[in-house]
Amino acid sequence: MFIFFFRTPSIPSPSSLPTDHSRRSLRTYNNFGAAWEKRVRSSARIRSPNGVSVLVTGAAGFVGTHVSAALKRRGDGVLGLDNFNDYYDPSLKRARQALLERTGVFIVEGDINDVDLLKKLFEIVAFTHVMHLAAQAGVRYAMENPGSYVHSNIAGFVNLLEVCKSMNPQPAIVWASSSSVYGLNTKVPFSERDRTDQPASLYAATKKAGEEIAHTYNHIYGLSLTGLRFFTVYGPWGRPDMAYFFFTRDILKGKSIPIFEAANHGTVARDFTYIDDIVRGCLGALDTAEKSTGSGGKKTGPAQLRVFNLGNTSPVPVSELVSILERLLKVKAERNIMKLPRNGDVQFTHANISYAQSEFGYKPKTDLQNGLKKFVQWYINYYSDGKKADQ
Ligand SMILES: NC(=O)c1ccc[n+]([C@@H]2O[C@H](COP(=O)([O-])OP(=O)(O)OC[C@H]3O[C@@H](n4cnc5c(N)ncnc54)[C@H](O)[C@@H]3O)[C@@H](O)[C@H]2O)c1
Ligand SMILES: O=C(O)[C@H]1O[C@H](OP(=O)(O)OP(=O)(O)OC[C@H]2O[C@@H](n3ccc(=O)[nH]c3=O)[C@H](O)[C@@H]2O)[C@H](O)[C@@H](O)[C@@H]1O
């Protein structure tokens, strides 16, 4: 029996989303006017004595919004860049944009593949850092739209690095890799020294490729590069394509939810990590990033190259995630236990975070129960007024 205690929200399911991520040209974005340049400058203005100026790519995304807001709060100059693609409900990205605008962060609408736009942004602002979070995320969608992963995670990353390497001075770059690079690795907890040559999805393969590409640009051009392997991040303003988000929606709708199980009733588990912990990790990585050592495409000495796990260190079975949601939502889920399909998912993840702990004191503080409580509160509040719920 299902108990509905408020209006059931409805958001699009990932499978119904369009697969074409348009590549609009620079001109269609309405960039480059005097008013636009003024907004760019104002957003990137440093407001505290030790502040830095950061270009945040993927700023209208889940992690990008939280990181941009945190940087702005402490007085850094922050400029966002996002192409607002329709992988999931773009109105959620617009709502995050509105939230950031209220704090003084401007998001330029554009693609990281647009070299002219990137150069223009660096011409206006001498960014000290790039927080690169723009990517095609999601492990399962890679089977539907592989090209979008190549476009954003490989071509887009290379484009961004090409522009950064030719700057004088070059910015330091902190960017999002993924726990998915551990792929079929069975040694737990996952350490940065473990093998990452068995990706289970094209998404993971593009993130692993990103780590190798980072090595090349560090080696040849002296770019300072820090990759962050996030572990299944969740929280308010999250991503509708992720299980905790659409499980919430479907439990409330009374729709059955597919829960994956490994062979012989093996547990599928994730090291779910709360967004505030990830934000602290991102800022720690940024604050300890050393300067790049090149300028105008020429390296003058060795530069920093790092990769960190940012996880929670306590994996939780997906069935337990569902039980927590049931308690928080006060609704019983209709569970459809399914064999883990070969769809890009791995059976479990578990982070060893000692490296991030030693380098910048990373220490996750929020357990899944408390983190989901905050997510559910946000979800109910966000969708309760009928806001764009039926797209
Ligand atoms: N959320 C997680 O659990 C998780 C885990 C591991 C790694 N990551 C990585 O962290 C980063 C942020 O993830 P998220 O969860 O916030 O995802 P997200 O999809 O919410 O954010 C990514 C943003 O980048 C934008 N974008 C995509 N391609 C672009 C392009 N070519 N040009 C400009 N903008 C583009 C999207 O519109 C989106 O707003 C991604 O690199 C993702 O791969 C996320
Ligand atoms: O940590 C990471 O690197 C990755 O974390 C998440 O990927 P994932 O852990 O697969 O997160 P979800 O898609 O939310 O899945 C969470 C769990 O639910 C399970 N699941 C998912 C979907 C479903 O229908 N049923 C189900 O049981 C998955 O097998 C997985 O164990 C993000 O979606 C990726 O972008 C990110 O790179």
Short mmCIF file of C-alpha atoms and ligand atoms in Angstrom, two decimals:
data_model
loop_
_atom_site.label_atom_id
_atom_site.label_comp_id
_atom_site.label_asym_id
_atom_site.label_seq_id
_atom_site.Cartn_x
_atom_site.Cartn_y
_atom_site.Cartn_z
CA MET A 1 0.00 0.00 0.00
CA PHE A 2 1.31 3.48 -0.89
CA ILE A 3 0.74 6.58 1.16
CA PHE A 4 0.95 9.88 -0.72
CA PHE A 5 1.25 12.84 1.57
CA PHE A 6 1.84 15.54 -1.00
CA ARG A 7 1.42 16.10 -4.71
CA THR A 8 3.48 13.70 -6.74
CA PRO A 9 6.23 15.46 -8.64
CA SER A 10 7.04 14.44 -12.13
CA ILE A 11 10.31 15.00 -13.94
CA PRO A 12 11.51 13.47 -17.18
CA SER A 13 13.08 10.03 -17.03
CA PRO A 14 16.58 9.85 -18.49
CA SER A 15 15.45 7.39 -21.16
CA SER A 16 13.01 9.92 -22.62
CA LEU A 17 15.58 12.67 -22.97
CA PRO A 18 16.74 13.82 -26.39
CA THR A 19 20.09 12.43 -27.47
CA ASP A 20 21.23 15.34 -29.57
CA HIS A 21 23.42 17.76 -27.64
CA SER A 22 23.42 20.74 -29.92
CA ARG A 23 26.63 22.55 -30.73
CA ARG A 24 25.47 26.10 -31.03
CA SER A 25 27.93 28.58 -32.42
CA LEU A 26 29.32 31.43 -30.37
CA ARG A 27 27.09 34.03 -31.97
CA THR A 28 23.84 32.32 -31.03
CA TYR A 29 24.75 32.60 -27.36
CA ASN A 30 24.48 36.37 -27.42
CA ASN A 31 28.00 36.75 -26.04
CA PHE A 32 30.64 39.43 -26.72
CA GLY A 33 28.63 42.64 -26.24
CA ALA A 34 29.83 45.43 -23.92
CA ALA A 35 27.16 44.58 -21.35
CA TRP A 36 28.19 40.93 -21.52
CA GLU A 37 31.88 41.83 -20.93
CA LYS A 38 30.90 43.94 -17.95
CA ARG A 39 29.05 41.01 -16.40
CA VAL A 40 32.05 38.73 -17.02
CA ARG A 41 34.41 41.20 -15.31
CA SER A 42 32.12 41.84 -12.40
CA SER A 43 31.51 38.15 -11.72
CA ALA A 44 35.26 37.39 -11.82
CA ARG A 45 36.23 40.29 -9.55
CA ILE A 46 38.17 39.14 -6.47
CA ARG A 47 36.61 40.41 -3.26
CA SER A 48 38.86 39.12 -0.48
CA PRO A 49 42.60 39.78 0.08
CA ASN A 50 43.68 36.17 -0.58
CA GLY A 51 41.12 35.56 -3.27
CA VAL A 52 41.79 33.98 -6.64
CA SER A 53 39.89 34.17 -9.91
CA VAL A 54 38.36 30.91 -11.04
CA LEU A 55 36.72 29.87 -14.28
CA VAL A 56 34.23 27.13 -13.36
CA THR A 57 33.15 25.01 -16.31
CA GLY A 58 29.89 23.09 -15.87
CA ALA A 59 28.77 25.78 -13.42
CA ALA A 60 25.06 25.14 -14.04
CA GLY A 61 25.59 21.48 -13.17
CA PHE A 62 25.06 19.87 -9.79
CA VAL A 63 28.63 20.01 -8.47
CA GLY A 64 29.48 23.17 -10.41
CA THR A 65 26.70 25.17 -8.78
CA HIS A 66 27.72 24.20 -5.25
CA VAL A 67 31.43 24.78 -5.90
CA SER A 68 30.83 28.16 -7.58
CA ALA A 69 28.66 29.33 -4.68
CA ALA A 70 31.28 28.26 -2.13
CA LEU A 71 34.11 30.03 -3.98
CA LYS A 72 32.05 33.19 -4.30
CA ARG A 73 31.08 33.09 -0.61
CA ARG A 74 34.71 33.21 0.47
CA GLY A 75 35.52 36.14 -1.81
CA ASP A 76 37.04 34.55 -4.90
CA GLY A 77 36.29 35.84 -8.36
CA VAL A 78 34.10 33.25 -10.11
CA LEU A 79 32.93 33.04 -13.68
CA GLY A 80 30.78 30.12 -14.82
CA LEU A 81 30.62 28.50 -18.25
CA ASP A 82 27.99 25.96 -19.26
CA ASN A 83 26.27 24.88 -22.48
CA PHE A 84 22.97 24.07 -20.69
CA ASN A 85 22.53 20.88 -22.70
CA ASP A 86 19.39 18.81 -22.33
CA TYR A 87 20.88 15.55 -21.01
CA TYR A 88 18.53 16.17 -18.10
CA ASP A 89 15.85 18.78 -17.46
CA PRO A 90 17.49 22.10 -18.48
CA SER A 91 15.01 24.01 -16.31
CA LEU A 92 16.85 22.61 -13.28
CA LYS A 93 20.09 24.05 -14.70
CA ARG A 94 18.33 27.38 -15.22
CA ALA A 95 17.10 27.32 -11.62
CA ARG A 96 20.67 26.71 -10.41
CA GLN A 97 21.81 29.57 -12.66
CA ALA A 98 19.23 31.87 -11.06
CA LEU A 99 20.46 30.80 -7.63
CA LEU A 100 24.06 31.62 -8.57
CA GLU A 101 23.11 34.94 -10.13
CA ARG A 102 21.64 36.01 -6.81
CA THR A 103 25.10 35.49 -5.28
CA GLY A 104 26.80 37.47 -8.06
CA VAL A 105 28.06 34.58 -10.21
CA PHE A 106 27.47 35.00 -13.93
CA ILE A 107 27.35 31.88 -16.13
CA VAL A 108 28.43 32.42 -19.70
CA GLU A 109 26.42 30.22 -22.03
CA GLY A 110 28.81 28.32 -24.28
CA ASP A 111 30.64 25.09 -25.01
CA ILE A 112 34.14 24.16 -23.87
CA ASN A 113 34.80 23.21 -27.50
CA ASP A 114 34.39 26.86 -28.50
CA VAL A 115 38.03 27.99 -28.61
CA ASP A 116 37.18 31.59 -29.58
CA LEU A 117 34.92 31.93 -26.60
CA LEU A 118 37.49 30.48 -24.20
CA LYS A 119 40.20 32.79 -25.53
CA LYS A 120 37.88 35.75 -25.20
CA LEU A 121 37.18 34.89 -21.57
CA PHE A 122 40.90 34.69 -20.80
CA GLU A 123 41.41 37.98 -22.63
CA ILE A 124 38.93 39.64 -20.29
CA VAL A 125 40.04 37.88 -17.08
CA ALA A 126 43.51 36.53 -16.16
CA PHE A 127 42.11 33.47 -14.39
CA THR A 128 44.49 32.02 -11.80
CA HIS A 129 42.57 28.72 -11.73
CA VAL A 130 40.18 26.65 -13.79
CA MET A 131 37.77 24.34 -11.96
CA HIS A 132 36.81 22.07 -14.81
CA LEU A 133 33.56 20.23 -14.06
CA ALA A 134 31.84 20.32 -17.46
CA ALA A 135 31.43 16.82 -18.83
CA GLN A 136 28.95 14.31 -20.10
CA ALA A 137 28.25 12.43 -16.87
CA GLY A 138 26.39 9.15 -16.20
CA VAL A 139 27.69 5.66 -16.81
CA ARG A 140 24.65 4.03 -18.46
CA TYR A 141 23.80 6.81 -20.95
CA ALA A 142 27.13 6.16 -22.72
CA MET A 143 25.49 3.19 -24.45
CA GLU A 144 22.80 5.50 -25.86
CA ASN A 145 24.89 8.49 -26.89
CA PRO A 146 28.60 7.66 -27.00
CA GLY A 147 29.40 10.70 -29.13
CA SER A 148 28.42 13.11 -26.36
CA TYR A 149 31.16 11.63 -24.13
CA VAL A 150 33.80 12.03 -26.82
CA HIS A 151 32.59 15.58 -27.54
CA SER A 152 32.70 16.87 -23.97
CA ASN A 153 35.06 14.61 -22.04
CA ILE A 154 37.81 14.17 -24.64
CA ALA A 155 37.57 16.85 -27.35
CA GLY A 156 36.29 19.48 -24.91
CA PHE A 157 38.99 18.74 -22.33
CA VAL A 158 41.74 18.92 -24.96
CA ASN A 159 40.35 22.23 -26.24
CA LEU A 160 40.33 23.69 -22.79
CA LEU A 161 43.91 22.53 -22.13
CA GLU A 162 45.05 23.91 -25.48
CA VAL A 163 43.73 27.33 -24.53
CA CYS A 164 45.11 27.14 -20.98
CA LYS A 165 48.59 26.08 -22.10
CA SER A 166 48.92 29.09 -24.41
CA MET A 167 48.02 31.61 -21.71
CA ASN A 168 50.56 33.81 -20.03
CA PRO A 169 50.41 33.12 -17.12
CA GLN A 170 48.86 29.68 -17.36
CA PRO A 171 46.09 28.90 -14.86
CA ALA A 172 46.29 25.91 -12.49
CA ILE A 173 43.61 23.36 -13.35
CA VAL A 174 41.53 21.22 -11.01
CA TRP A 175 39.19 18.90 -12.83
CA ALA A 176 36.67 16.12 -12.23
CA SER A 177 37.73 12.59 -13.00
CA SER A 178 35.58 9.80 -11.56
CA SER A 179 35.55 6.77 -9.28
CA SER A 180 34.40 4.87 -12.36
CA VAL A 181 38.05 4.72 -13.55
CA TYR A 182 38.54 1.85 -11.07
CA GLY A 183 36.23 -0.18 -13.30
CA LEU A 184 36.54 -3.90 -12.67
CA ASN A 185 39.26 -3.44 -10.03
CA THR A 186 38.46 -5.76 -7.09
CA LYS A 187 41.00 -4.56 -4.54
CA VAL A 188 39.26 -2.49 -1.86
CA PRO A 189 39.26 0.22 -0.71
CA PHE A 190 40.27 1.83 -4.00
CA SER A 191 43.58 3.62 -3.73
CA GLU A 192 45.00 6.08 -6.26
CA ARG A 193 47.81 3.56 -6.79
CA ASP A 194 45.43 0.77 -7.89
CA ARG A 195 45.03 -0.25 -11.49
CA THR A 196 42.61 1.76 -13.62
CA ASP A 197 42.99 0.01 -16.94
CA GLN A 198 39.70 -1.94 -16.94
CA PRO A 199 36.89 0.60 -17.45
CA ALA A 200 33.38 -0.87 -17.49
CA SER A 201 31.78 2.01 -19.42
CA LEU A 202 32.72 4.44 -22.16
CA TYR A 203 32.16 7.20 -19.58
CA ALA A 204 34.87 5.65 -17.39
CA ALA A 205 37.13 5.21 -20.40
CA THR A 206 36.82 8.92 -21.27
CA LYS A 207 37.63 9.93 -17.68
CA LYS A 208 40.64 7.62 -17.68
CA ALA A 209 41.67 9.13 -21.03
CA GLY A 210 41.35 12.54 -19.36
CA GLU A 211 43.86 11.49 -16.71
CA GLU A 212 46.33 10.45 -19.42
CA ILE A 213 45.69 13.66 -21.37
CA ALA A 214 46.37 15.60 -18.17
CA HIS A 215 49.72 13.83 -17.88
CA THR A 216 50.65 14.87 -21.41
CA TYR A 217 49.82 18.56 -20.92
CA ASN A 218 51.66 18.58 -17.62
CA HIS A 219 54.69 16.92 -19.18
CA ILE A 220 54.96 19.01 -22.34
CA TYR A 221 53.57 22.39 -21.32
CA GLY A 222 54.03 22.59 -17.54
CA LEU A 223 50.33 22.86 -16.72
CA SER A 224 49.52 22.24 -13.06
CA LEU A 225 46.77 19.61 -13.09
CA THR A 226 44.80 18.01 -10.26
CA GLY A 227 42.23 15.31 -11.06
CA LEU A 228 39.51 14.49 -8.52
CA ARG A 229 37.89 11.06 -8.55
CA PHE A 230 34.45 11.81 -7.09
CA PHE A 231 32.48 8.87 -5.68
CA THR A 232 28.71 8.94 -6.44
CA VAL A 233 27.91 12.46 -5.27
CA TYR A 234 24.39 13.23 -4.02
CA GLY A 235 22.49 16.06 -2.37
CA PRO A 236 20.20 19.07 -2.90
CA TRP A 237 20.10 20.42 -6.47
CA GLY A 238 21.29 16.98 -7.62
CA ARG A 239 21.10 15.18 -10.94
CA PRO A 240 17.76 13.64 -12.02
CA ASP A 241 19.56 10.85 -13.92
CA MET A 242 21.10 9.48 -10.72
CA ALA A 243 19.49 6.60 -8.84
CA TYR A 244 18.84 8.35 -5.50
CA PHE A 245 17.05 11.15 -7.38
CA PHE A 246 14.83 9.11 -9.68
CA PHE A 247 14.18 6.50 -6.98
CA THR A 248 12.75 9.36 -4.88
CA ARG A 249 10.57 10.49 -7.77
CA ASP A 250 9.36 6.98 -8.58
CA ILE A 251 8.75 5.91 -4.98
CA LEU A 252 6.51 8.96 -4.62
CA LYS A 253 4.73 8.08 -7.83
CA GLY A 254 4.16 4.51 -6.73
CA LYS A 255 6.22 3.29 -9.68
CA SER A 256 8.38 0.22 -9.25
CA ILE A 257 12.12 0.84 -9.01
CA PRO A 258 14.75 -1.45 -10.51
CA ILE A 259 17.33 -2.43 -7.92
CA PHE A 260 20.38 -4.13 -9.34
CA GLU A 261 21.81 -7.21 -7.71
CA ALA A 262 25.02 -9.01 -8.66
CA ALA A 263 25.24 -12.75 -9.43
CA ASN A 264 24.33 -15.09 -6.54
CA HIS A 265 22.42 -12.30 -4.77
CA GLY A 266 25.64 -10.30 -4.51
CA THR A 267 25.33 -6.84 -3.05
CA VAL A 268 25.68 -3.79 -5.29
CA ALA A 269 27.01 -0.90 -3.22
CA ARG A 270 28.29 2.65 -3.59
CA ASP A 271 30.47 4.93 -1.53
CA PHE A 272 27.80 7.67 -1.72
CA THR A 273 29.39 11.06 -0.94
CA TYR A 274 27.50 14.14 0.18
CA ILE A 275 27.88 17.28 -1.91
CA ASP A 276 29.18 19.51 0.93
CA ASP A 277 32.05 17.08 1.53
CA ILE A 278 32.87 17.11 -2.19
CA VAL A 279 32.83 20.92 -2.22
CA ARG A 280 35.31 21.02 0.68
CA GLY A 281 37.49 18.56 -1.24
CA CYS A 282 37.35 20.71 -4.38
CA LEU A 283 38.36 23.84 -2.45
CA GLY A 284 41.14 21.95 -0.68
CA ALA A 285 42.51 20.75 -4.01
CA LEU A 286 42.28 24.25 -5.47
CA ASP A 287 44.00 25.85 -2.47
CA THR A 288 46.92 23.41 -2.63
CA ALA A 289 47.29 23.56 -6.41
CA GLU A 290 50.67 24.99 -7.31
CA LYS A 291 51.16 27.44 -10.13
CA SER A 292 51.68 26.14 -13.65
CA THR A 293 55.26 26.48 -14.84
CA GLY A 294 54.76 27.34 -18.48
CA SER A 295 53.71 30.42 -20.33
CA GLY A 296 52.60 30.97 -23.88
CA GLY A 297 52.91 27.23 -24.60
CA LYS A 298 56.50 26.86 -23.24
CA LYS A 299 57.37 24.89 -20.12
CA THR A 300 60.02 26.33 -17.82
CA GLY A 301 60.18 23.59 -15.17
CA PRO A 302 58.42 20.61 -13.58
CA ALA A 303 54.79 21.20 -12.66
CA GLN A 304 52.39 19.58 -10.22
CA LEU A 305 50.36 16.57 -11.39
CA ARG A 306 47.97 14.97 -8.89
CA VAL A 307 44.98 12.62 -8.67
CA PHE A 308 42.85 12.29 -5.51
CA ASN A 309 39.95 10.10 -4.44
CA LEU A 310 37.09 12.12 -2.94
CA GLY A 311 34.74 9.58 -1.41
CA ASN A 312 32.97 8.86 1.86
CA THR A 313 34.86 5.66 2.84
CA SER A 314 31.70 3.75 3.82
CA PRO A 315 29.92 1.94 0.99
CA VAL A 316 26.17 1.39 1.38
CA PRO A 317 24.17 -1.26 -0.52
CA VAL A 318 21.66 0.18 -2.99
CA SER A 319 18.89 -1.72 -1.17
CA GLU A 320 19.81 0.19 2.02
CA LEU A 321 19.69 3.49 0.11
CA VAL A 322 16.11 2.56 -0.84
CA SER A 323 15.24 1.70 2.78
CA ILE A 324 16.49 5.11 3.95
CA LEU A 325 14.42 6.82 1.26
CA GLU A 326 11.34 4.82 2.29
CA ARG A 327 11.71 6.02 5.87
CA LEU A 328 12.30 9.63 4.88
CA LEU A 329 9.45 9.69 2.36
CA LYS A 330 7.15 7.58 4.54
CA VAL A 331 6.27 5.56 1.45
CA LYS A 332 6.98 1.89 0.79
CA ALA A 333 8.91 1.34 -2.43
CA GLU A 334 7.84 -1.22 -4.97
CA ARG A 335 11.16 -3.01 -5.44
CA ASN A 336 11.97 -4.78 -8.65
CA ILE A 337 15.15 -6.75 -7.97
CA MET A 338 17.05 -7.25 -11.21
CA LYS A 339 20.28 -8.89 -12.23
CA LEU A 340 22.96 -6.21 -12.67
CA PRO A 341 22.91 -5.62 -16.42
CA ARG A 342 26.11 -5.13 -18.38
CA ASN A 343 25.32 -1.46 -18.83
CA GLY A 344 28.40 0.29 -17.51
CA ASP A 345 27.66 -0.24 -13.81
CA VAL A 346 30.26 -1.79 -11.54
CA GLN A 347 29.33 -3.85 -8.48
CA PHE A 348 30.80 -1.66 -5.76
CA THR A 349 32.94 1.36 -5.03
CA HIS A 350 34.88 2.20 -1.88
CA ALA A 351 37.35 5.07 -1.55
CA ASN A 352 40.59 5.18 0.32
CA ILE A 353 40.90 8.91 1.02
CA SER A 354 44.20 9.00 2.92
CA TYR A 355 46.02 10.93 0.19
CA ALA A 356 43.46 13.77 0.10
CA GLN A 357 43.41 13.69 3.90
CA SER A 358 47.16 14.15 4.12
CA GLU A 359 47.41 16.80 1.38
CA PHE A 360 44.53 19.07 2.34
CA GLY A 361 42.77 17.58 5.36
CA TYR A 362 39.86 16.09 3.43
CA LYS A 363 37.46 14.43 5.87
CA PRO A 364 33.86 13.63 4.90
CA LYS A 365 31.37 14.58 7.61
CA THR A 366 27.95 13.52 6.35
CA ASP A 367 26.56 9.98 6.41
CA LEU A 368 23.97 8.76 3.91
CA GLN A 369 21.05 9.01 6.33
CA ASN A 370 21.71 12.70 7.10
CA GLY A 371 22.66 13.58 3.55
CA LEU A 372 19.53 12.02 2.08
CA LYS A 373 17.43 13.81 4.67
CA LYS A 374 18.72 17.11 3.30
CA PHE A 375 18.17 15.96 -0.27
CA VAL A 376 14.57 14.88 0.41
CA GLN A 377 13.81 18.19 2.12
CA TRP A 378 15.14 20.06 -0.90
CA TYR A 379 13.31 17.77 -3.35
CA ILE A 380 9.95 18.21 -1.68
CA ASN A 381 10.39 21.94 -1.46
CA TYR A 382 11.61 22.28 -5.05
CA TYR A 383 8.87 20.25 -6.69
CA SER A 384 5.99 21.01 -4.33
CA ASP A 385 4.77 24.14 -6.12
CA GLY A 386 4.24 22.34 -9.41
CA LYS A 387 7.40 23.88 -10.81
CA LYS A 388 8.09 22.58 -14.33
CA ALA A 389 7.32 19.17 -12.99
CA ASP A 390 5.84 17.67 -16.14
CA GLN A 391 8.40 18.15 -18.87
N1 LIG B 1 27.85 13.60 -9.59
C1 LIG B 1 28.63 12.54 -9.47
O1 LIG B 1 28.29 11.56 -8.79
C2 LIG B 1 29.96 12.50 -10.14
C3 LIG B 1 30.83 11.45 -9.81
C4 LIG B 1 32.06 11.39 -10.44
C5 LIG B 1 32.45 12.37 -11.33
N2 LIG B 1 31.59 13.37 -11.63
C6 LIG B 1 32.05 14.40 -12.56
O2 LIG B 1 31.91 15.65 -11.92
C7 LIG B 1 31.59 16.66 -12.86
C8 LIG B 1 30.31 17.37 -12.46
O3 LIG B 1 29.27 16.40 -12.43
P1 LIG B 1 27.77 16.76 -12.09
O4 LIG B 1 27.22 15.64 -11.31
O5 LIG B 1 27.70 18.14 -11.55
O6 LIG B 1 27.14 16.69 -13.54
P2 LIG B 1 26.17 17.72 -14.28
O7 LIG B 1 25.75 17.05 -15.53
O8 LIG B 1 25.11 18.18 -13.36
O9 LIG B 1 27.13 18.94 -14.60
C9 LIG B 1 27.91 19.04 -15.76
C10 LIG B 1 27.59 20.37 -16.43
O10 LIG B 1 28.45 20.52 -17.54
C11 LIG B 1 27.71 21.06 -18.62
N3 LIG B 1 28.38 20.62 -19.85
C12 LIG B 1 28.45 19.36 -20.34
N4 LIG B 1 29.15 19.35 -21.48
C13 LIG B 1 29.54 20.63 -21.71
C14 LIG B 1 30.29 21.25 -22.73
N5 LIG B 1 30.75 20.55 -23.77
N6 LIG B 1 30.51 22.59 -22.66
C15 LIG B 1 30.02 23.31 -21.62
N7 LIG B 1 29.29 22.76 -20.63
C16 LIG B 1 29.06 21.44 -20.67
C17 LIG B 1 26.32 20.50 -18.47
O11 LIG B 1 25.34 21.33 -19.08
C18 LIG B 1 26.16 20.43 -16.96
O12 LIG B 1 25.49 21.57 -16.47
C19 LIG B 1 31.53 15.94 -14.21
O13 LIG B 1 32.79 16.05 -14.80
C20 LIG B 1 31.25 14.51 -13.84
O14 LIG B 1 31.70 13.62 -14.83
C21 LIG B 1 30.36 13.46 -11.05
O1 LIG B 2 31.20 7.88 -8.83
C1 LIG B 2 31.22 8.03 -10.04
O2 LIG B 2 32.27 8.13 -10.66
C2 LIG B 2 29.94 8.05 -10.83
O3 LIG B 2 28.87 8.18 -9.90
C3 LIG B 2 27.60 8.11 -10.49
O4 LIG B 2 27.43 6.83 -11.08
P1 LIG B 2 26.77 5.66 -10.22
O5 LIG B 2 27.58 5.34 -9.04
O6 LIG B 2 26.49 4.56 -11.17
O7 LIG B 2 25.45 6.36 -9.69
P2 LIG B 2 23.93 6.05 -10.02
O8 LIG B 2 23.69 6.03 -11.45
O9 LIG B 2 23.15 7.01 -9.22
O10 LIG B 2 23.74 4.58 -9.45
C4 LIG B 2 23.88 4.33 -8.04
C5 LIG B 2 23.67 2.88 -7.76
O11 LIG B 2 22.32 2.52 -8.08
C6 LIG B 2 22.30 1.37 -8.91
N1 LIG B 2 21.13 1.47 -9.80
C7 LIG B 2 21.09 2.41 -10.75
C8 LIG B 2 20.00 2.52 -11.58
C9 LIG B 2 18.94 1.64 -11.43
O12 LIG B 2 17.93 1.70 -12.18
N2 LIG B 2 19.01 0.69 -10.46
C10 LIG B 2 20.09 0.58 -9.63
O13 LIG B 2 20.11 -0.31 -8.75
C11 LIG B 2 23.62 1.37 -9.65
O14 LIG B 2 23.98 0.05 -10.02
C12 LIG B 2 24.55 1.94 -8.59
O15 LIG B 2 25.01 0.92 -7.78
C13 LIG B 2 27.43 9.21 -11.55
O16 LIG B 2 26.22 9.06 -12.24
C14 LIG B 2 28.57 9.21 -12.53
O17 LIG B 2 28.46 10.37 -13.34
C15 LIG B 2 29.85 9.24 -11.75
O18 LIG B 2 30.96 9.30 -12.53
#
